[in-house]
Amino acid sequence: MQLYNKLSAKERAELIDKSGKKRLTLSFYKYAKIGNLQIFRDHLFITWNTMEVLGRIYIAHEGINAQLSLPADRFEAFKAHLDSITFLKEVRLNIAVEQDNKSFLKLKIKVRDKIVADGLNDNSFDVRNKGIHVSAKQFNDLIEDETTVLVDMRNHYESEIGHFKNAITPDVDTFRESLDIIENDLNDQKEDKKLVMYCTGGIRCEKASAYFKHKGFKNVYQLEGGIIEYTRQVKEQDLENKFVGQNFVFDDRRAERISEDIVSNCHQCGNPFDLHTNCANEACHLLFIQCNACKDIMENCCSSRCMEINRLPYEEQKAIRKGQGNSNDIFKKGRADHLSYKKDLRNILNRSENEHS
Ligand SMILES: [Zn+2]
Ligand SMILES: [Zn+2]
């Protein structure tokens, strides 16, 4: 049984060139409870190695985080293998925009303590020294307290469609950014204020709460199990629900409705709407909020430019993509300049009105 790479990066690169096969680069991650990491790790390695998968994969007791490439013609087999693993069934696979046959030259599956690349040096503080976990009931009481500062530890595109009432929702793209913002904002109140945090499933708060304690915050609390568990407890115990809108989730559902309130707007027409979509143009794939009316008009694209590209035959789309390099929009997640409301849409509406008149 081969459990480790035999080829050097150089040998692998030559092999990829010689095979002439197109490779797909993709990524996925999933939070799940994994028991025996070594067995799971070896199982993945043996199976994926035979499929010529290359990449960097982290597994931990909290889940899996994978970035990898594989020959395009192995994709179905790979997907079938993922589907055979209970917690990876139908996991969302993010296919890279810029394909590079040599994005990875080795298969590295590493057992780690954490799967989240949070930009923090764990050695600098004790992650086990975390904040006080609170139940939904305790959380509801705590956030009514005048000395409480309630902080949403998620990114801007998550809190945009749903959050707790009166929560601070840092306008950040990464977890790391929000830590500094919060610390700066509360710098002279570290001892008097109660810092109460929440995130989707609680994992991000685990690390954040330890970080803030390390930074000198005296009263640090976190919502146990995050929004997901809060919602379950609220229903089970018939508590008041203080979360408004949708809970953004990292799978194909994209969001779970927690309350009927719609707290965000379509990024194109501005009407109240709270469901994200990805631009249908594969080279763009921008994550943004698009109402159903705009989805029809814009053919599920974020801009008229993307509509044009998306209408082209697939081969032509690929040819265009080739020369262009990576679209940065994919990382903007609703921030792309052209979304600052509906410019494209207006142009299209005007055009079609003129055509009809
Ligand atoms: Zn709209
Ligand atoms: Zn687009």
Short mmCIF file of C-alpha atoms and ligand atoms in Angstrom, two decimals:
data_model
loop_
_atom_site.label_atom_id
_atom_site.label_comp_id
_atom_site.label_asym_id
_atom_site.label_seq_id
_atom_site.Cartn_x
_atom_site.Cartn_y
_atom_site.Cartn_z
CA MET A 1 0.00 0.00 0.00
CA GLN A 2 1.35 3.40 -0.93
CA LEU A 3 0.62 5.97 1.72
CA TYR A 4 3.05 8.68 0.71
CA ASN A 5 4.29 10.36 -2.46
CA LYS A 6 6.92 8.49 -4.38
CA LEU A 7 7.53 11.05 -7.07
CA SER A 8 9.36 14.32 -6.66
CA ALA A 9 7.62 17.52 -7.76
CA LYS A 10 9.79 17.60 -10.86
CA GLU A 11 9.00 14.01 -11.79
CA ARG A 12 5.33 14.69 -11.25
CA ALA A 13 5.40 17.79 -13.42
CA GLU A 14 7.01 15.82 -16.23
CA LEU A 15 4.42 13.09 -15.86
CA ILE A 16 1.59 15.61 -16.08
CA ASP A 17 3.09 17.10 -19.23
CA LYS A 18 3.62 13.68 -20.78
CA SER A 19 0.08 12.50 -20.06
CA GLY A 20 -1.33 15.50 -21.90
CA LYS A 21 -4.41 15.27 -19.67
CA LYS A 22 -6.29 18.33 -18.58
CA ARG A 23 -6.48 18.67 -14.81
CA LEU A 24 -9.17 20.29 -12.74
CA THR A 25 -8.33 22.34 -9.67
CA LEU A 26 -11.01 22.47 -7.01
CA SER A 27 -11.55 22.89 -3.33
CA PHE A 28 -14.04 21.98 -0.68
CA TYR A 29 -14.35 21.87 3.06
CA LYS A 30 -16.73 20.47 5.56
CA TYR A 31 -17.11 20.58 9.29
CA ALA A 32 -17.84 17.15 10.65
CA LYS A 33 -16.84 14.98 13.53
CA ILE A 34 -14.07 12.66 12.39
CA GLY A 35 -13.04 9.96 14.82
CA ASN A 36 -9.90 8.14 13.81
CA LEU A 37 -7.94 10.67 11.80
CA GLN A 38 -5.10 8.37 10.80
CA ILE A 39 -7.44 5.75 9.35
CA PHE A 40 -9.45 8.41 7.55
CA ARG A 41 -6.28 10.03 6.27
CA ASP A 42 -4.88 6.76 4.91
CA HIS A 43 -8.21 5.84 3.34
CA LEU A 44 -8.29 9.15 1.48
CA PHE A 45 -4.68 8.83 0.43
CA ILE A 46 -4.97 5.31 -0.97
CA THR A 47 -8.16 6.09 -2.88
CA TRP A 48 -7.20 9.51 -4.18
CA ASN A 49 -3.68 8.47 -5.08
CA THR A 50 -5.06 5.92 -7.52
CA MET A 51 -7.21 8.70 -9.02
CA GLU A 52 -4.09 10.83 -9.50
CA VAL A 53 -5.40 13.47 -7.10
CA LEU A 54 -2.79 16.02 -6.04
CA GLY A 55 -3.27 18.70 -3.47
CA ARG A 56 -3.16 19.97 0.07
CA ILE A 57 -5.74 18.53 2.41
CA TYR A 58 -6.10 19.15 6.11
CA ILE A 59 -8.14 16.90 8.30
CA ALA A 60 -8.89 17.36 11.96
CA HIS A 61 -11.44 16.07 14.41
CA GLU A 62 -13.54 19.08 13.41
CA GLY A 63 -13.61 18.26 9.69
CA ILE A 64 -11.79 18.47 6.39
CA ASN A 65 -10.42 21.31 4.30
CA ALA A 66 -9.21 20.36 0.83
CA GLN A 67 -7.63 22.08 -2.13
CA LEU A 68 -6.66 19.76 -4.90
CA SER A 69 -6.37 18.96 -8.57
CA LEU A 70 -7.17 15.83 -10.52
CA PRO A 71 -7.40 14.71 -14.15
CA ALA A 72 -10.68 16.05 -15.52
CA ASP A 73 -11.69 12.58 -16.68
CA ARG A 74 -11.44 11.31 -13.10
CA PHE A 75 -13.88 13.85 -11.80
CA GLU A 76 -16.94 11.59 -11.76
CA ALA A 77 -15.09 8.84 -9.94
CA PHE A 78 -13.76 11.33 -7.44
CA LYS A 79 -17.20 12.78 -6.83
CA ALA A 80 -18.61 9.31 -6.38
CA HIS A 81 -15.99 8.60 -3.77
CA LEU A 82 -16.84 11.76 -1.86
CA ASP A 83 -20.52 10.85 -2.04
CA SER A 84 -19.68 7.50 -0.50
CA ILE A 85 -18.44 9.28 2.64
CA THR A 86 -21.51 10.18 4.68
CA PHE A 87 -20.53 13.68 5.72
CA LEU A 88 -19.10 14.53 2.31
CA LYS A 89 -22.15 13.47 0.33
CA GLU A 90 -22.96 16.27 -2.11
CA VAL A 91 -20.35 18.53 -0.56
CA ARG A 92 -20.07 21.72 -2.61
CA LEU A 93 -17.01 21.59 -4.84
CA ASN A 94 -15.52 24.91 -5.85
CA ILE A 95 -13.95 24.53 -9.25
CA ALA A 96 -11.04 26.94 -9.64
CA VAL A 97 -11.45 29.81 -12.09
CA GLU A 98 -7.93 29.71 -13.32
CA GLN A 99 -7.02 26.20 -14.17
CA ASP A 100 -3.42 25.18 -14.00
CA ASN A 101 -2.35 21.60 -14.62
CA LYS A 102 0.43 22.06 -12.12
CA SER A 103 -1.45 23.78 -9.33
CA PHE A 104 -0.35 20.91 -7.11
CA LEU A 105 2.47 18.47 -7.62
CA LYS A 106 2.07 16.27 -4.57
CA LEU A 107 -0.73 14.73 -2.63
CA LYS A 108 -0.38 15.87 0.94
CA ILE A 109 -3.05 14.86 3.41
CA LYS A 110 -2.18 16.15 6.81
CA VAL A 111 -3.71 15.55 10.17
CA ARG A 112 -4.06 18.88 11.93
CA ASP A 113 -5.55 20.34 15.07
CA LYS A 114 -7.74 22.78 13.15
CA ILE A 115 -8.93 23.01 9.57
CA VAL A 116 -9.53 26.74 9.50
CA ALA A 117 -6.80 28.94 8.09
CA ASP A 118 -7.52 31.77 10.48
CA GLY A 119 -4.26 33.65 10.14
CA LEU A 120 -3.47 33.16 13.79
CA ASN A 121 -0.37 31.69 15.29
CA ASP A 122 -1.73 29.16 17.71
CA ASN A 123 1.51 29.05 19.61
CA SER A 124 1.08 32.63 20.71
CA PHE A 125 -1.87 31.79 22.94
CA ASP A 126 -3.66 28.84 24.44
CA VAL A 127 -6.62 27.91 22.28
CA ARG A 128 -8.04 25.83 25.10
CA ASN A 129 -8.46 28.95 27.22
CA LYS A 130 -11.71 29.82 25.49
CA GLY A 131 -14.67 31.94 26.44
CA ILE A 132 -17.70 30.92 28.45
CA HIS A 133 -20.12 28.88 26.38
CA VAL A 134 -23.71 30.00 26.67
CA SER A 135 -26.96 28.33 25.73
CA ALA A 136 -29.66 30.07 23.70
CA LYS A 137 -31.50 31.01 26.89
CA GLN A 138 -28.37 32.44 28.55
CA PHE A 139 -27.46 34.18 25.32
CA ASN A 140 -30.85 35.88 25.10
CA ASP A 141 -30.47 37.20 28.66
CA LEU A 142 -26.86 38.22 28.14
CA ILE A 143 -27.49 40.31 25.06
CA GLU A 144 -30.10 42.36 26.92
CA ASP A 145 -27.40 43.38 29.40
CA GLU A 146 -26.30 47.00 28.97
CA THR A 147 -22.65 46.14 29.44
CA THR A 148 -22.74 43.59 26.63
CA VAL A 149 -21.13 44.13 23.26
CA LEU A 150 -22.49 41.59 20.81
CA VAL A 151 -20.22 40.75 17.90
CA ASP A 152 -20.87 38.70 14.77
CA MET A 153 -17.65 36.77 14.04
CA ARG A 154 -18.61 35.96 10.45
CA ASN A 155 -17.72 37.75 7.23
CA HIS A 156 -19.72 40.60 5.74
CA TYR A 157 -21.58 38.54 3.15
CA GLU A 158 -22.80 36.19 5.86
CA SER A 159 -24.07 38.77 8.34
CA GLU A 160 -25.60 40.79 5.49
CA ILE A 161 -28.53 38.38 5.07
CA GLY A 162 -29.09 37.66 8.74
CA HIS A 163 -27.76 38.49 12.20
CA PHE A 164 -28.75 38.98 15.79
CA LYS A 165 -30.51 42.24 16.57
CA ASN A 166 -28.08 44.93 17.74
CA ALA A 167 -25.00 42.91 16.79
CA ILE A 168 -21.86 44.55 15.51
CA THR A 169 -21.24 43.04 12.07
CA PRO A 170 -17.66 43.86 11.06
CA ASP A 171 -17.34 44.67 7.37
CA VAL A 172 -14.64 42.09 6.78
CA ASP A 173 -13.70 39.45 4.25
CA THR A 174 -11.72 37.34 6.69
CA PHE A 175 -11.86 36.15 10.24
CA ARG A 176 -8.42 37.59 10.94
CA GLU A 177 -9.48 41.12 9.97
CA SER A 178 -12.42 41.14 12.33
CA LEU A 179 -10.22 40.29 15.33
CA ASP A 180 -8.19 43.48 14.96
CA ILE A 181 -11.24 45.64 14.31
CA ILE A 182 -12.98 44.43 17.43
CA GLU A 183 -9.88 44.75 19.58
CA ASN A 184 -9.31 48.32 18.42
CA ASP A 185 -12.94 49.31 18.93
CA LEU A 186 -13.05 47.98 22.46
CA ASN A 187 -9.50 48.69 23.48
CA ASP A 188 -10.28 50.72 26.61
CA GLN A 189 -13.26 48.61 27.63
CA LYS A 190 -11.61 45.23 27.88
CA GLU A 191 -12.37 44.91 31.56
CA ASP A 192 -15.85 46.43 31.89
CA LYS A 193 -17.65 45.15 28.84
CA LYS A 194 -19.01 41.69 28.28
CA LEU A 195 -17.82 40.55 24.88
CA VAL A 196 -20.40 38.13 23.47
CA MET A 197 -19.69 36.40 20.17
CA TYR A 198 -21.45 34.13 17.74
CA CYS A 199 -20.83 32.53 14.36
CA THR A 200 -22.48 29.90 12.17
CA GLY A 201 -21.66 26.76 14.06
CA GLY A 202 -19.46 27.99 16.87
CA ILE A 203 -16.09 26.92 15.53
CA ARG A 204 -14.80 30.37 14.71
CA CYS A 205 -15.76 31.66 18.16
CA GLU A 206 -13.75 28.91 19.81
CA LYS A 207 -10.57 30.44 18.55
CA ALA A 208 -11.70 34.04 18.69
CA SER A 209 -12.71 33.85 22.34
CA ALA A 210 -9.34 32.41 23.35
CA TYR A 211 -7.66 35.10 21.29
CA PHE A 212 -9.57 37.92 22.98
CA LYS A 213 -8.91 36.52 26.44
CA HIS A 214 -5.24 36.40 25.53
CA LYS A 215 -5.54 40.04 24.48
CA GLY A 216 -6.82 41.01 27.90
CA PHE A 217 -10.61 40.88 27.62
CA LYS A 218 -11.97 39.81 30.98
CA ASN A 219 -15.53 38.78 30.12
CA VAL A 220 -15.70 36.71 26.97
CA TYR A 221 -18.74 34.65 26.02
CA GLN A 222 -19.61 32.62 22.97
CA LEU A 223 -22.85 31.17 21.69
CA GLU A 224 -22.42 27.44 21.95
CA GLY A 225 -23.05 25.68 18.63
CA GLY A 226 -23.54 29.01 16.90
CA ILE A 227 -26.67 30.13 15.11
CA ILE A 228 -27.49 26.59 14.10
CA GLU A 229 -27.70 25.27 17.65
CA TYR A 230 -29.33 28.48 18.89
CA THR A 231 -32.15 27.98 16.43
CA ARG A 232 -32.61 24.39 17.50
CA GLN A 233 -32.79 25.37 21.17
CA VAL A 234 -35.13 28.28 20.50
CA LYS A 235 -37.57 25.93 18.81
CA GLU A 236 -37.18 23.16 21.34
CA GLN A 237 -37.56 25.41 24.39
CA ASP A 238 -39.97 27.87 22.81
CA LEU A 239 -37.66 30.83 23.48
CA GLU A 240 -37.81 34.25 21.90
CA ASN A 241 -35.86 34.22 18.64
CA LYS A 242 -33.56 37.23 18.47
CA PHE A 243 -31.99 36.35 15.16
CA VAL A 244 -33.37 38.16 12.14
CA GLY A 245 -33.20 36.89 8.58
CA GLN A 246 -31.29 33.98 7.12
CA ASN A 247 -28.37 31.97 8.38
CA PHE A 248 -25.75 31.80 5.63
CA VAL A 249 -24.49 28.22 5.26
CA PHE A 250 -21.61 26.81 3.27
CA ASP A 251 -23.47 24.27 1.23
CA ASP A 252 -25.91 24.24 -1.65
CA ARG A 253 -28.74 25.51 0.46
CA ARG A 254 -26.72 28.73 0.99
CA ALA A 255 -28.97 29.86 3.79
CA GLU A 256 -31.47 28.69 6.34
CA ARG A 257 -34.38 30.94 7.10
CA ILE A 258 -34.43 31.71 10.81
CA SER A 259 -36.99 34.52 10.81
CA GLU A 260 -39.32 35.94 8.20
CA ASP A 261 -37.52 39.31 8.27
CA ILE A 262 -35.64 40.20 5.11
CA VAL A 263 -32.72 42.34 6.18
CA SER A 264 -30.80 42.67 2.91
CA ASN A 265 -31.41 43.80 -0.64
CA CYS A 266 -30.93 42.49 -4.13
CA HIS A 267 -27.54 43.81 -5.25
CA GLN A 268 -28.96 44.66 -8.64
CA CYS A 269 -32.38 46.26 -8.15
CA GLY A 270 -32.26 47.05 -4.46
CA ASN A 271 -35.52 45.29 -3.59
CA PRO A 272 -35.59 43.38 -0.32
CA PHE A 273 -34.08 39.95 -0.92
CA ASP A 274 -31.80 37.70 1.08
CA LEU A 275 -30.54 34.79 -0.90
CA HIS A 276 -27.09 34.61 -2.44
CA THR A 277 -26.33 33.22 -5.83
CA ASN A 278 -23.17 32.72 -7.85
CA CYS A 279 -22.88 34.43 -11.20
CA ALA A 280 -23.66 31.86 -13.92
CA ASN A 281 -20.58 32.87 -15.87
CA GLU A 282 -18.12 30.27 -14.70
CA ALA A 283 -15.19 32.62 -15.11
CA CYS A 284 -16.86 35.04 -12.71
CA HIS A 285 -18.83 32.97 -10.21
CA LEU A 286 -19.28 36.05 -8.05
CA LEU A 287 -21.25 35.44 -4.89
CA PHE A 288 -23.95 38.09 -4.64
CA ILE A 289 -27.58 38.68 -3.78
CA GLN A 290 -29.94 38.49 -6.75
CA CYS A 291 -33.73 38.53 -6.58
CA ASN A 292 -35.78 36.24 -8.78
CA ALA A 293 -36.86 39.02 -11.14
CA CYS A 294 -33.24 40.05 -11.69
CA LYS A 295 -32.24 36.43 -12.05
CA ASP A 296 -34.65 36.09 -14.99
CA ILE A 297 -33.61 39.33 -16.63
CA MET A 298 -29.90 38.84 -16.02
CA GLU A 299 -29.91 35.10 -16.77
CA ASN A 300 -28.40 34.50 -13.36
CA CYS A 301 -25.42 36.70 -14.17
CA CYS A 302 -23.97 39.58 -12.20
CA SER A 303 -23.42 41.90 -15.18
CA SER A 304 -24.27 42.27 -18.85
CA ARG A 305 -20.67 41.39 -19.65
CA CYS A 306 -21.08 38.08 -17.84
CA MET A 307 -24.39 37.49 -19.64
CA GLU A 308 -22.66 37.88 -22.99
CA ILE A 309 -19.92 35.47 -22.02
CA ASN A 310 -22.34 32.98 -20.52
CA ARG A 311 -24.32 32.82 -23.76
CA LEU A 312 -21.27 31.75 -25.75
CA PRO A 313 -20.60 28.09 -26.47
CA TYR A 314 -18.55 26.55 -23.69
CA GLU A 315 -15.42 26.24 -25.82
CA GLU A 316 -15.52 29.94 -26.65
CA GLN A 317 -15.97 30.81 -22.99
CA LYS A 318 -12.89 28.81 -22.21
CA ALA A 319 -10.91 30.54 -24.91
CA ILE A 320 -11.85 33.95 -23.47
CA ARG A 321 -10.93 32.85 -19.99
CA LYS A 322 -7.53 31.69 -21.13
CA GLY A 323 -6.20 35.10 -21.99
CA GLN A 324 -7.72 36.90 -19.06
CA GLY A 325 -6.21 35.41 -16.00
CA ASN A 326 -8.11 35.20 -12.80
CA SER A 327 -11.19 37.27 -12.12
CA ASN A 328 -10.80 39.00 -8.80
CA ASP A 329 -14.52 39.32 -8.47
CA ILE A 330 -14.86 35.87 -7.04
CA PHE A 331 -13.17 37.07 -3.88
CA LYS A 332 -15.25 40.19 -3.58
CA LYS A 333 -18.36 38.30 -2.59
CA GLY A 334 -20.95 40.95 -3.27
CA ARG A 335 -18.49 43.80 -3.22
CA ALA A 336 -17.76 43.95 -6.96
CA ASP A 337 -17.96 47.58 -8.05
CA HIS A 338 -20.54 46.98 -10.73
CA LEU A 339 -22.99 45.73 -8.10
CA SER A 340 -23.22 49.03 -6.28
CA TYR A 341 -26.73 48.80 -7.49
CA LYS A 342 -28.13 47.83 -10.76
CA LYS A 343 -26.33 49.95 -13.32
CA ASP A 344 -26.27 47.11 -15.80
CA LEU A 345 -29.84 46.23 -15.11
CA ARG A 346 -31.03 49.75 -15.78
CA ASN A 347 -29.17 49.80 -19.05
CA ILE A 348 -30.77 46.56 -20.10
CA LEU A 349 -34.24 47.66 -19.04
CA ASN A 350 -33.81 50.94 -20.91
CA ARG A 351 -32.62 49.10 -23.96
CA SER A 352 -35.54 46.68 -24.00
CA GLU A 353 -37.98 49.52 -23.36
CA ASN A 354 -36.56 51.40 -26.32
CA GLU A 355 -36.81 48.31 -28.46
CA HIS A 356 -40.44 47.89 -27.58
CA SER A 357 -41.45 51.48 -28.08
ZN ZN B 1 -33.33 42.40 -8.04
ZN ZN B 2 -20.39 37.68 -13.20
#
